[in-house]
Amino acid sequence: MAAIVVSLIASSLASTTSSSSSSLVFRKLRSTPLLGLSFAVTPLCCRRRKRMAHSLARATLGLTQPVQIDPPKISFSAKEIDVVEWKGDILAVGVTEKDMVKDENLKFQNPILKKLDSHLSGLLAEASLEEDFNGKAGESTVIRLSGIGPKRVGLIGLGQSSSTTAAYRSLGESVAAAAKASQASNVAIVIASPEGLSAESKLHTASAIVSGTLLGTFEDNRFKSESKKSLLTSVDILGLGTGSDLLKKLKYTEDVCSGIILGKELVNAPANVLTPGVLAEEASKIASMYGDVISATILDVEQCKELKMGSYLGVAAASENPPHFIHLCYKPPSGPVKTKLALVGKGLTFDSGGYNIKTGPGCLIELMKFDMGGSAAVLGAAKALGQIKPAGVEVHFIVAACENMISGTGMRPGDIVTASNGKTIEVNNTDAEGRLTLADALVYACNQGVEKIVDLATLTGACIVALGPSIAGVFTPSDDLAKEVMAASEVSGEKLWRMPLEESYWESMKSGVADMVNTGGRQGGAITAALFLKQFVDEKVQWMHIDMAGPVWNDKKKTATGFGISTLVEWVLKNSS
């Protein structure tokens, strides 16, 4: 099956394809030329209409001129020096509520705080009392100093005595925020009670702090006319050990964060910038950047027709932006492959709902650029793994990218489509489109000879109702796969909750004229969606579906979260040799 060929394109291409001008938003990743796209020949009159449509799209939507931004460049070092000897802009101390306990003389009992407060002539204890700082999660206080030591000392709350990955990541984020507010260029981070941590726990703690700092420093300002950049360039991690194991862990963390940042950028990009074609270009650039281990295959409409992907192409039929089926393949640089995995991501770059258009309050149509959050997680993981290069494992990254729009050529309620495994689907709701694209993507993944598949999708509002905005729902018939992925999420700090695959609910998914309908109604909507996907997975393949409709987006910060990427990378590494 032929892939789209990567080739040099003349500058005039920008005037004939809307995706090329849109892809300027990702210039910083541009290490290869733009893709040459080949399409099926259509009658002249049809081509004229399509050219006019694209011209109008450029005229009305092409005014977005995103600026280039660079990811944070911060050097991290691990040091075993006394906190009172460190000199720089900010010394940040992560404290639990237990660490903040004082004696009858209102002096700290914690050894590190006691020593630091003595060095500061009691200013730290005084500030904590005045600010009513007790070490609770989310609390922080910063005091400014004069002298030859740190310019500022901050106390940042970790919560109760037993801290989690999320708490340490939050510590790093708080440090990044404090550094930006004070325009600090160098900071040190220490936790007040490291003595209870094992060597392995210290590695995970340092990793979580570094992850929080890197991601907290990053701001996606591509679409803002003005922005304030962070000046932070160096971070010292104190008291958590030194040595090659720690340096290796910090390098791994930076690689994962680079994937998370890519994932955030992809989800944040509006639909007039990130089209299916541009998403395919970004995937191909990942393969180009890590060509020693990753290859790319991008299928166009005609190639998808040859594979009989009627379910996927039915969703894409109404859009002027053609669909692109993305397949990246990671193979280790050396040694045998012992395990073959697939990561499948939903890739709706915009979802209008089709003829069942999203209407009314709470429909979130204005946020439907995040409906490709699953694909962002898959491609972010590909970028990270291209740098980490795990041994013994082959990974297929698969995205059926398209838009769900409305036009005379679009899929109608009541239409019947046929997926690539021959199963027929009566479309009783065009807004249940993600599962239709995933159906053909899952069949394709199984045909790669993989042993395990994890798919990720912003699939149902029902899952948000069930689990809220911070927890993703997990559906799988495999207890072993559930244990693997849940263990990976414990390390990453991302929240997953296993949901039931209640087979009796499949009754509501039966059609009178086809093999199935694509939605069973409101009750148990996340479960019936997962049961639908199960129809397109080979029984010999272990499979998990992750419904990430809630945690893909942070409504408070109004930005993408990069959810799923760190868990996917951890899971792949657990399966490597």
Coordinates of C-alpha atoms in Angstrom, one line a residue:
M1 CA 0.0 0.0 0.0
A2 CA 1.6 3.2 -1.1
A3 CA 2.3 6.1 1.2
I4 CA 2.1 9.8 0.4
V5 CA 5.5 10.7 -0.9
V6 CA 7.6 13.3 1.0
S7 CA 8.9 15.8 -1.6
L8 CA 10.0 19.4 -2.2
I9 CA 7.0 21.6 -2.9
A10 CA 7.3 25.0 -4.6
S11 CA 6.2 28.0 -2.6
S12 CA 3.1 28.4 -4.9
L13 CA 1.6 25.3 -3.1
A14 CA 0.5 27.7 -0.4
S15 CA -2.0 29.3 -2.8
T16 CA -3.6 26.0 -3.7
T17 CA -3.8 24.0 -0.5
S18 CA -5.2 25.4 2.7
S19 CA -3.4 22.9 4.9
S20 CA 0.1 24.2 3.9
S21 CA -0.5 27.8 5.0
S22 CA -2.1 26.5 8.2
S23 CA 0.9 24.4 9.1
L24 CA 3.0 27.5 9.7
V25 CA 1.9 27.1 13.3
F26 CA 4.2 24.2 13.7
R27 CA 7.3 25.8 12.0
K28 CA 9.5 24.9 14.9
L29 CA 9.2 21.2 14.1
R30 CA 9.8 21.8 10.4
S31 CA 12.8 19.6 9.7
T32 CA 11.4 18.2 6.4
P33 CA 9.6 19.8 3.4
L34 CA 5.9 19.9 3.2
L35 CA 4.1 16.8 1.9
G36 CA 3.1 16.4 -1.7
L37 CA -0.5 15.3 -1.6
S38 CA -2.0 13.2 -4.5
F39 CA -5.8 13.1 -4.9
A40 CA -8.1 11.3 -7.3
V41 CA -8.9 13.1 -10.6
T42 CA -12.4 14.6 -10.7
P43 CA -14.3 16.3 -13.5
L44 CA -13.2 19.9 -14.3
C45 CA -16.5 21.4 -13.0
C46 CA -16.1 19.6 -9.7
R47 CA -12.5 20.8 -9.4
R48 CA -13.5 24.4 -10.0
R49 CA -16.1 24.2 -7.2
K50 CA -13.5 22.7 -4.8
R51 CA -11.0 25.4 -5.7
M52 CA -13.5 28.1 -5.0
A53 CA -14.4 26.5 -1.7
H54 CA -10.8 26.4 -0.6
S55 CA -10.3 30.0 -1.7
L56 CA -13.2 31.1 0.4
A57 CA -11.9 29.2 3.3
R58 CA -8.6 30.9 3.1
A59 CA -10.2 34.3 2.7
T60 CA -12.3 34.0 5.8
L61 CA -10.3 31.6 8.0
G62 CA -6.7 32.1 6.9
L63 CA -6.1 35.3 8.8
T64 CA -4.8 33.4 11.7
Q65 CA -1.0 34.1 11.8
P66 CA 0.4 32.1 14.8
V67 CA 3.8 33.2 16.0
Q68 CA 6.6 30.7 16.5
I69 CA 7.3 29.7 20.0
D70 CA 10.1 27.6 21.4
P71 CA 9.7 25.0 24.2
P72 CA 11.4 25.9 27.5
K73 CA 15.1 25.2 27.5
I74 CA 15.9 24.5 31.1
S75 CA 19.0 22.7 32.4
F76 CA 18.3 20.4 35.4
S77 CA 21.0 19.3 37.9
A78 CA 20.9 17.2 41.0
K79 CA 23.0 18.4 43.9
E80 CA 23.8 17.3 47.4
I81 CA 24.5 20.6 49.0
D82 CA 23.3 22.3 52.2
V83 CA 20.2 24.4 51.6
V84 CA 21.7 27.3 53.5
E85 CA 24.7 27.3 51.0
W86 CA 22.7 27.6 47.8
K87 CA 22.7 31.0 46.0
G88 CA 20.3 32.1 43.3
D89 CA 17.0 33.7 42.6
I90 CA 14.5 31.4 44.4
L91 CA 14.9 28.5 46.9
A92 CA 11.6 26.6 46.9
V93 CA 10.9 24.2 49.8
G94 CA 8.1 21.6 49.4
V95 CA 6.4 21.0 52.8
T96 CA 3.7 18.8 54.0
E97 CA 1.3 19.8 56.8
K98 CA 3.3 17.6 59.2
D99 CA 6.5 19.5 58.3
M100 CA 4.9 22.7 59.4
V101 CA 4.3 21.6 63.0
K102 CA 6.0 23.9 65.5
D103 CA 7.1 23.5 69.1
E104 CA 5.9 25.6 72.1
N105 CA 8.3 28.3 71.1
L106 CA 6.8 28.5 67.6
K107 CA 10.0 27.0 66.1
F108 CA 10.0 24.4 63.4
Q109 CA 10.6 20.8 64.4
N110 CA 11.5 19.7 60.9
P111 CA 15.3 19.6 60.6
I112 CA 15.6 21.3 57.2
L113 CA 13.1 24.0 58.0
K114 CA 14.6 24.5 61.5
K115 CA 18.1 25.0 60.0
L116 CA 16.9 27.3 57.2
D117 CA 14.8 29.4 59.6
S118 CA 17.7 29.7 61.9
H119 CA 19.9 30.9 59.0
L120 CA 17.2 33.5 58.2
S121 CA 16.8 34.7 61.8
G122 CA 13.3 33.3 62.2
L123 CA 11.8 35.0 59.1
L124 CA 10.5 31.8 57.7
A125 CA 8.5 30.9 60.8
E126 CA 7.3 34.5 61.1
A127 CA 6.1 34.6 57.5
S128 CA 4.3 31.3 57.8
L129 CA 2.4 32.5 60.8
E130 CA 1.5 35.8 59.3
E131 CA 0.3 34.2 56.1
D132 CA -1.5 31.4 57.9
F133 CA 0.5 28.9 55.8
N134 CA 0.0 25.3 57.0
G135 CA 1.4 23.3 54.1
K136 CA -1.9 22.4 52.6
A137 CA -2.0 21.5 48.9
G138 CA -2.3 24.6 46.8
E139 CA -0.9 26.9 49.5
S140 CA 2.3 28.9 49.0
T141 CA 4.2 31.8 50.5
V142 CA 7.3 33.6 49.2
I143 CA 9.6 36.0 51.2
R144 CA 12.1 38.3 49.7
L145 CA 15.6 38.5 51.2
S146 CA 18.6 40.7 51.0
G147 CA 22.1 39.3 51.4
I148 CA 24.4 36.8 49.6
G149 CA 22.1 33.8 49.7
P150 CA 18.9 33.2 47.7
K151 CA 17.0 36.3 46.7
R152 CA 13.7 34.7 47.7
V153 CA 12.6 31.7 49.7
G154 CA 9.3 30.0 49.1
L155 CA 7.3 27.5 51.0
I156 CA 4.9 25.4 48.8
G157 CA 2.3 23.1 50.3
L158 CA 2.2 19.4 49.4
G159 CA -0.8 18.5 51.5
Q160 CA -0.8 15.7 54.1
S161 CA 2.2 13.7 55.1
S162 CA 2.1 11.1 52.3
S163 CA 2.6 13.0 49.0
T164 CA 1.8 11.7 45.6
T165 CA 3.1 12.1 42.0
A166 CA 0.5 14.8 41.4
A167 CA 1.6 16.7 44.5
Y168 CA 5.2 16.8 43.5
R169 CA 4.3 17.7 39.9
S170 CA 2.2 20.5 41.4
L171 CA 5.3 21.6 43.4
G172 CA 7.2 22.0 40.1
E173 CA 4.3 23.9 38.5
S174 CA 4.2 26.3 41.5
V175 CA 7.9 26.9 41.2
A176 CA 7.5 27.7 37.5
A177 CA 4.8 30.2 38.3
A178 CA 6.8 31.9 41.0
A179 CA 9.8 32.0 38.7
K180 CA 7.8 33.7 36.0
A181 CA 6.2 36.2 38.4
S182 CA 9.6 37.3 39.7
Q183 CA 11.4 36.8 36.3
A184 CA 13.9 34.4 38.0
S185 CA 16.5 32.7 35.9
N186 CA 17.6 30.1 38.3
V187 CA 15.9 28.2 41.2
A188 CA 16.5 25.4 43.6
I189 CA 13.9 22.9 44.8
V190 CA 14.1 20.9 48.0
I191 CA 11.5 18.8 49.9
A192 CA 11.5 19.2 53.7
S193 CA 11.3 15.5 54.5
P194 CA 13.3 13.4 52.0
E195 CA 14.5 10.9 54.6
G196 CA 11.5 8.6 54.3
L197 CA 12.0 8.1 50.6
S198 CA 13.6 5.0 49.1
A199 CA 16.1 5.4 46.3
E200 CA 13.5 4.5 43.7
S201 CA 11.0 6.9 45.3
K202 CA 13.6 9.7 45.1
L203 CA 13.9 9.1 41.3
H204 CA 10.1 9.3 40.9
T205 CA 9.9 12.4 43.1
A206 CA 12.6 14.2 41.2
S207 CA 11.0 13.2 37.9
A208 CA 7.6 14.6 39.0
I209 CA 9.1 17.9 40.1
V210 CA 11.0 18.3 36.9
S211 CA 7.9 17.4 34.8
G212 CA 5.8 20.0 36.7
T213 CA 8.5 22.7 36.3
L214 CA 8.9 22.1 32.5
L215 CA 5.2 21.9 31.8
G216 CA 4.5 24.8 34.2
T217 CA 7.0 27.0 32.3
F218 CA 5.5 26.2 28.9
E219 CA 2.8 28.5 27.7
D220 CA 1.1 28.2 24.3
N221 CA 1.2 31.8 23.1
R222 CA 1.2 31.2 19.4
F223 CA -2.1 32.9 18.9
K224 CA -1.5 35.9 21.2
S225 CA -0.3 39.2 19.9
E226 CA 1.7 39.8 23.1
S227 CA 3.1 37.4 25.7
K228 CA 5.4 37.4 28.7
K229 CA 8.1 34.8 28.5
S230 CA 9.6 32.9 31.3
L231 CA 13.3 33.6 31.9
L232 CA 13.9 30.4 33.8
T233 CA 17.0 28.6 32.5
S234 CA 18.3 26.4 35.3
V235 CA 16.8 24.3 38.1
D236 CA 18.8 22.6 40.9
I237 CA 17.2 19.6 42.6
L238 CA 18.6 19.3 46.1
G239 CA 18.6 16.4 48.5
L240 CA 17.2 13.7 46.2
G241 CA 20.5 12.2 45.3
T242 CA 22.9 12.4 42.4
G243 CA 24.5 9.9 39.9
S244 CA 23.8 8.4 36.6
D245 CA 20.4 6.8 37.5
L246 CA 19.0 10.2 38.4
L247 CA 20.4 11.9 35.4
K248 CA 19.0 9.2 33.2
K249 CA 15.6 9.6 34.8
L250 CA 15.7 13.4 34.3
K251 CA 16.5 12.9 30.6
Y252 CA 13.6 10.5 30.3
T253 CA 11.3 13.1 31.9
E254 CA 12.4 15.8 29.5
D255 CA 11.7 13.5 26.6
V256 CA 8.2 12.7 27.8
C257 CA 7.5 16.4 28.4
S258 CA 8.6 17.2 24.9
G259 CA 5.9 14.8 23.7
I260 CA 3.3 16.3 26.1
I261 CA 4.1 19.8 24.8
L262 CA 3.5 18.6 21.3
G263 CA 0.2 17.1 22.3
K264 CA -0.9 20.3 24.0
E265 CA 0.0 22.3 20.9
L266 CA -1.9 20.0 18.6
V267 CA -5.1 20.2 20.8
N268 CA -4.8 23.9 21.3
A269 CA -4.5 24.7 17.6
P270 CA -7.8 25.8 16.1
A271 CA -9.5 23.8 13.4
N272 CA -8.8 26.5 10.7
V273 CA -5.1 25.8 11.4
L274 CA -4.9 22.1 12.3
T275 CA -6.7 20.4 9.5
P276 CA -6.5 16.6 8.8
G277 CA -3.8 17.3 6.3
V278 CA -1.7 19.4 8.7
L279 CA -2.1 16.7 11.4
A280 CA -0.7 14.2 8.8
E281 CA 2.2 16.6 8.1
E282 CA 3.0 16.7 11.8
A283 CA 3.0 12.9 12.0
S284 CA 5.3 12.7 9.0
K285 CA 7.7 15.2 10.6
I286 CA 8.0 13.0 13.7
A287 CA 9.0 10.2 11.4
S288 CA 11.5 12.4 9.7
M289 CA 13.0 13.7 13.0
Y290 CA 13.4 10.1 14.3
G291 CA 13.9 8.3 11.0
D292 CA 16.2 5.8 12.5
V293 CA 13.4 4.2 14.5
I294 CA 10.1 5.6 13.1
S295 CA 8.5 5.3 9.6
A296 CA 5.4 7.0 8.3
T297 CA 2.6 5.8 6.0
I298 CA -0.1 8.4 5.1
L299 CA -3.1 7.0 3.2
D300 CA -5.3 9.3 1.0
V301 CA -9.0 8.8 0.2
E302 CA -8.4 6.4 -2.7
Q303 CA -6.2 4.2 -0.7
C304 CA -8.7 4.1 2.2
K305 CA -11.4 3.2 -0.4
E306 CA -9.2 0.3 -1.5
L307 CA -9.1 -0.9 2.1
K308 CA -13.0 -0.6 2.2
M309 CA -12.9 1.9 5.1
G310 CA -16.5 2.9 4.6
S311 CA -17.2 3.8 8.2
Y312 CA -14.3 6.3 8.4
L313 CA -14.9 7.7 4.9
G314 CA -18.6 8.2 5.7
V315 CA -17.7 10.6 8.5
A316 CA -15.3 12.5 6.3
A317 CA -17.6 12.8 3.3
A318 CA -19.0 16.3 4.1
S319 CA -15.7 18.1 4.6
E320 CA -13.8 20.2 2.0
N321 CA -10.7 19.2 3.9
P322 CA -9.9 15.6 2.8
P323 CA -9.2 12.9 5.3
H324 CA -5.8 11.5 6.0
F325 CA -5.2 8.0 7.6
I326 CA -2.0 8.2 9.6
H327 CA 0.2 5.2 10.4
L328 CA 3.6 5.6 12.2
C329 CA 5.6 2.6 13.1
Y330 CA 8.3 2.5 15.7
K331 CA 10.9 -0.3 15.6
P332 CA 13.9 -0.5 18.0
P333 CA 17.3 0.5 16.5
S334 CA 18.7 -2.9 17.4
G335 CA 17.8 -6.3 18.8
P336 CA 14.8 -8.5 18.3
V337 CA 11.2 -7.4 18.7
K338 CA 9.4 -9.4 21.4
T339 CA 6.1 -7.5 21.7
K340 CA 4.0 -5.6 19.1
L341 CA 1.7 -2.9 20.3
A342 CA -0.7 -0.4 18.8
L343 CA -1.8 3.0 20.0
V344 CA -5.0 4.3 18.2
G345 CA -6.2 7.8 18.6
K346 CA -9.4 9.5 17.6
G347 CA -8.5 12.3 15.1
L348 CA -11.5 14.5 14.6
T349 CA -9.9 17.9 14.0
F350 CA -13.3 19.4 14.2
D351 CA -16.7 17.9 15.0
S352 CA -19.8 19.9 14.2
G353 CA -22.0 16.9 14.9
G354 CA -23.0 16.6 11.3
Y355 CA -26.7 16.7 10.5
N356 CA -27.2 16.0 14.2
I357 CA -25.5 19.3 14.8
K358 CA -24.4 20.2 18.3
T359 CA -26.8 22.8 19.6
G360 CA -27.8 24.4 22.9
P361 CA -25.8 25.2 26.1
G362 CA -23.3 22.6 27.1
C363 CA -22.8 21.1 23.6
L364 CA -19.2 22.5 23.5
I365 CA -19.2 23.0 19.8
E366 CA -16.8 25.9 20.2
L367 CA -14.3 23.5 21.8
M368 CA -14.6 20.7 19.3
K369 CA -11.0 21.4 18.1
F370 CA -10.1 19.1 21.1
D371 CA -11.9 16.2 19.5
M372 CA -8.6 15.0 18.2
G373 CA -7.2 14.8 21.7
G374 CA -6.7 11.0 21.3
S375 CA -4.6 11.5 18.2
A376 CA -2.6 14.2 20.0
A377 CA -1.8 11.7 22.8
V378 CA -0.7 9.0 20.3
L379 CA 1.5 11.4 18.3
G380 CA 2.9 13.0 21.5
A381 CA 3.8 9.5 22.7
A382 CA 5.4 8.7 19.3
K383 CA 7.6 11.8 19.6
A384 CA 8.7 10.9 23.1
L385 CA 9.4 7.3 22.2
G386 CA 11.4 8.4 19.2
Q387 CA 13.8 10.0 21.6
I388 CA 13.8 7.3 24.3
K389 CA 14.2 4.4 21.8
P390 CA 13.0 1.5 24.0
A391 CA 14.3 -2.0 23.0
G392 CA 12.3 -5.1 22.2
V393 CA 9.0 -3.5 21.4
E394 CA 7.4 -2.5 18.1
V395 CA 4.7 0.2 18.3
H396 CA 2.1 1.2 15.7
F397 CA 0.6 4.7 16.0
I398 CA -2.7 5.0 14.1
V399 CA -5.0 7.9 13.5
A400 CA -8.0 8.1 11.1
A401 CA -7.9 11.9 10.8
C402 CA -10.9 13.9 9.4
E403 CA -13.6 16.5 10.0
N404 CA -17.3 15.9 10.7
M405 CA -19.0 18.6 8.8
I406 CA -22.3 19.3 7.0
S407 CA -22.9 19.4 3.2
G408 CA -24.8 17.8 0.4
T409 CA -22.3 15.0 0.2
G410 CA -22.4 14.3 4.0
M411 CA -23.5 11.3 5.9
R412 CA -27.2 11.5 6.9
P413 CA -29.0 10.0 9.8
G414 CA -30.3 6.6 8.7
D415 CA -27.5 5.9 6.3
I416 CA -25.8 2.5 6.4
V417 CA -22.0 2.3 6.1
T418 CA -19.8 -0.8 5.9
A419 CA -16.6 -1.0 7.9
S420 CA -13.4 -2.6 6.6
N421 CA -14.1 -5.8 8.4
G422 CA -17.4 -6.2 6.6
K423 CA -19.8 -5.2 9.4
T424 CA -22.6 -2.8 8.6
I425 CA -23.6 0.1 10.7
E426 CA -26.9 2.1 10.6
V427 CA -26.0 5.6 11.5
N428 CA -28.8 6.8 13.8
N429 CA -26.8 9.7 15.0
T430 CA -24.1 11.6 13.0
D431 CA -22.7 13.1 16.2
A432 CA -21.6 9.6 17.3
E433 CA -18.9 9.8 14.6
G434 CA -15.7 9.2 16.5
R435 CA -16.5 5.5 17.0
L436 CA -17.1 5.2 13.2
T437 CA -13.6 6.4 12.5
L438 CA -12.1 4.3 15.2
A439 CA -13.9 1.2 13.8
D440 CA -11.7 1.2 10.7
A441 CA -8.7 2.3 12.6
L442 CA -9.0 -0.7 15.0
V443 CA -9.4 -3.2 12.2
Y444 CA -6.3 -1.7 10.5
A445 CA -4.4 -2.0 13.8
C446 CA -5.3 -5.7 14.2
N447 CA -4.1 -6.3 10.7
Q448 CA -0.6 -5.1 11.7
G449 CA -0.2 -8.3 13.8
V450 CA -0.2 -6.6 17.1
E451 CA -0.8 -8.3 20.4
K452 CA -2.2 -5.4 22.4
I453 CA -4.1 -2.3 21.5
V454 CA -4.9 0.8 23.5
D455 CA -7.2 3.4 21.9
L456 CA -7.8 6.9 23.2
A457 CA -10.8 9.1 22.3
T458 CA -12.7 12.1 23.5
L459 CA -15.7 9.8 22.8
T460 CA -18.7 10.5 25.1
G461 CA -20.2 13.2 27.2
A462 CA -21.6 10.3 29.2
C463 CA -18.1 9.6 30.6
I464 CA -17.7 13.2 31.7
V465 CA -21.1 12.9 33.5
A466 CA -19.9 9.7 35.2
L467 CA -16.4 10.6 36.2
G468 CA -16.1 14.3 36.0
P469 CA -13.5 16.5 34.2
S470 CA -10.3 14.9 35.7
I471 CA -10.7 11.1 35.3
A472 CA -10.7 9.0 32.2
G473 CA -12.8 5.9 31.9
V474 CA -11.1 2.6 31.0
F475 CA -12.9 -0.2 29.3
T476 CA -11.3 -3.6 28.6
P477 CA -12.2 -7.3 28.7
S478 CA -8.6 -8.1 29.7
D479 CA -7.7 -8.0 33.4
D480 CA -4.0 -8.3 32.5
L481 CA -4.0 -5.3 30.2
A482 CA -6.0 -3.3 32.8
K483 CA -3.3 -4.0 35.4
E484 CA -0.5 -3.0 33.0
V485 CA -2.1 0.3 32.0
M486 CA -3.3 1.2 35.5
A487 CA 0.2 0.6 36.9
A488 CA 1.6 2.9 34.2
S489 CA -1.0 5.6 35.2
E490 CA 0.1 5.3 38.9
V491 CA 3.6 6.2 37.8
S492 CA 2.5 9.0 35.5
G493 CA 0.0 10.4 38.0
E494 CA -2.8 10.5 35.5
K495 CA -6.2 9.4 36.7
L496 CA -7.9 6.4 35.2
W497 CA -11.0 4.4 36.4
R498 CA -12.0 1.0 35.1
M499 CA -15.6 0.9 33.9
P500 CA -17.8 -2.2 33.2
L501 CA -18.2 -3.7 29.8
E502 CA -21.8 -4.8 30.4
E503 CA -22.6 -7.1 27.5
S504 CA -26.3 -7.0 28.1
Y505 CA -26.3 -3.4 27.1
W506 CA -25.5 -4.4 23.5
E507 CA -29.2 -5.2 23.0
S508 CA -29.8 -1.4 22.6
M509 CA -27.2 -1.3 19.8
K510 CA -29.0 -3.8 17.5
S511 CA -30.4 -2.6 14.2
G512 CA -33.4 -3.9 12.2
V513 CA -31.7 -3.3 8.9
A514 CA -27.9 -3.6 9.6
D515 CA -25.6 -5.4 12.0
M516 CA -25.7 -2.6 14.5
V517 CA -26.6 1.1 15.1
N518 CA -23.9 3.5 16.1
T519 CA -25.4 4.7 19.4
G520 CA -27.7 3.2 21.9
G521 CA -29.1 6.4 23.5
R522 CA -28.2 8.3 26.7
Q523 CA -28.3 5.6 29.3
G524 CA -24.9 3.9 29.7
G525 CA -23.6 5.9 26.7
A526 CA -19.9 5.4 27.5
I527 CA -20.4 1.7 27.9
T528 CA -22.4 1.1 24.7
A529 CA -19.7 3.2 22.9
A530 CA -17.0 0.9 24.2
L531 CA -19.1 -2.2 23.2
F532 CA -19.4 -0.8 19.7
L533 CA -15.6 -0.5 19.4
K534 CA -15.2 -4.1 20.6
Q535 CA -17.0 -5.3 17.5
F536 CA -13.9 -4.2 15.4
V537 CA -11.2 -5.8 17.5
D538 CA -9.9 -9.3 16.8
E539 CA -10.7 -11.6 19.8
K540 CA -7.0 -12.7 19.9
V541 CA -5.8 -9.2 20.6
Q542 CA -5.8 -7.7 24.1
W543 CA -7.7 -4.3 23.8
M544 CA -8.4 -1.3 26.0
H545 CA -10.5 1.8 25.2
I546 CA -9.8 5.0 27.2
D547 CA -12.5 7.6 27.1
M548 CA -10.7 10.8 27.8
A549 CA -13.4 13.3 27.0
G550 CA -13.1 14.9 30.5
P551 CA -9.4 15.3 31.2
V552 CA -8.3 16.3 27.7
W553 CA -9.1 20.0 28.5
N554 CA -8.5 22.2 31.6
D555 CA -11.6 24.4 31.6
K556 CA -10.1 26.6 34.4
K557 CA -6.9 27.4 32.5
K558 CA -8.7 27.1 29.1
T559 CA -6.0 25.0 27.6
A560 CA -5.2 21.4 26.7
T561 CA -3.7 19.1 29.3
G562 CA -1.6 16.7 27.2
F563 CA -3.5 13.9 29.0
G564 CA -2.6 10.3 28.2
I565 CA 0.9 10.8 26.8
S566 CA 3.0 10.0 29.9
T567 CA 0.8 7.0 30.7
L568 CA 1.2 5.6 27.1
V569 CA 5.0 6.0 27.2
E570 CA 5.2 4.3 30.6
W571 CA 3.1 1.4 29.3
V572 CA 5.2 1.0 26.2
L573 CA 8.3 0.9 28.4
K574 CA 6.8 -1.7 30.7
N575 CA 6.4 -3.9 27.5
S576 CA 9.9 -3.3 26.3
S577 CA 12.8 -5.6 27.2

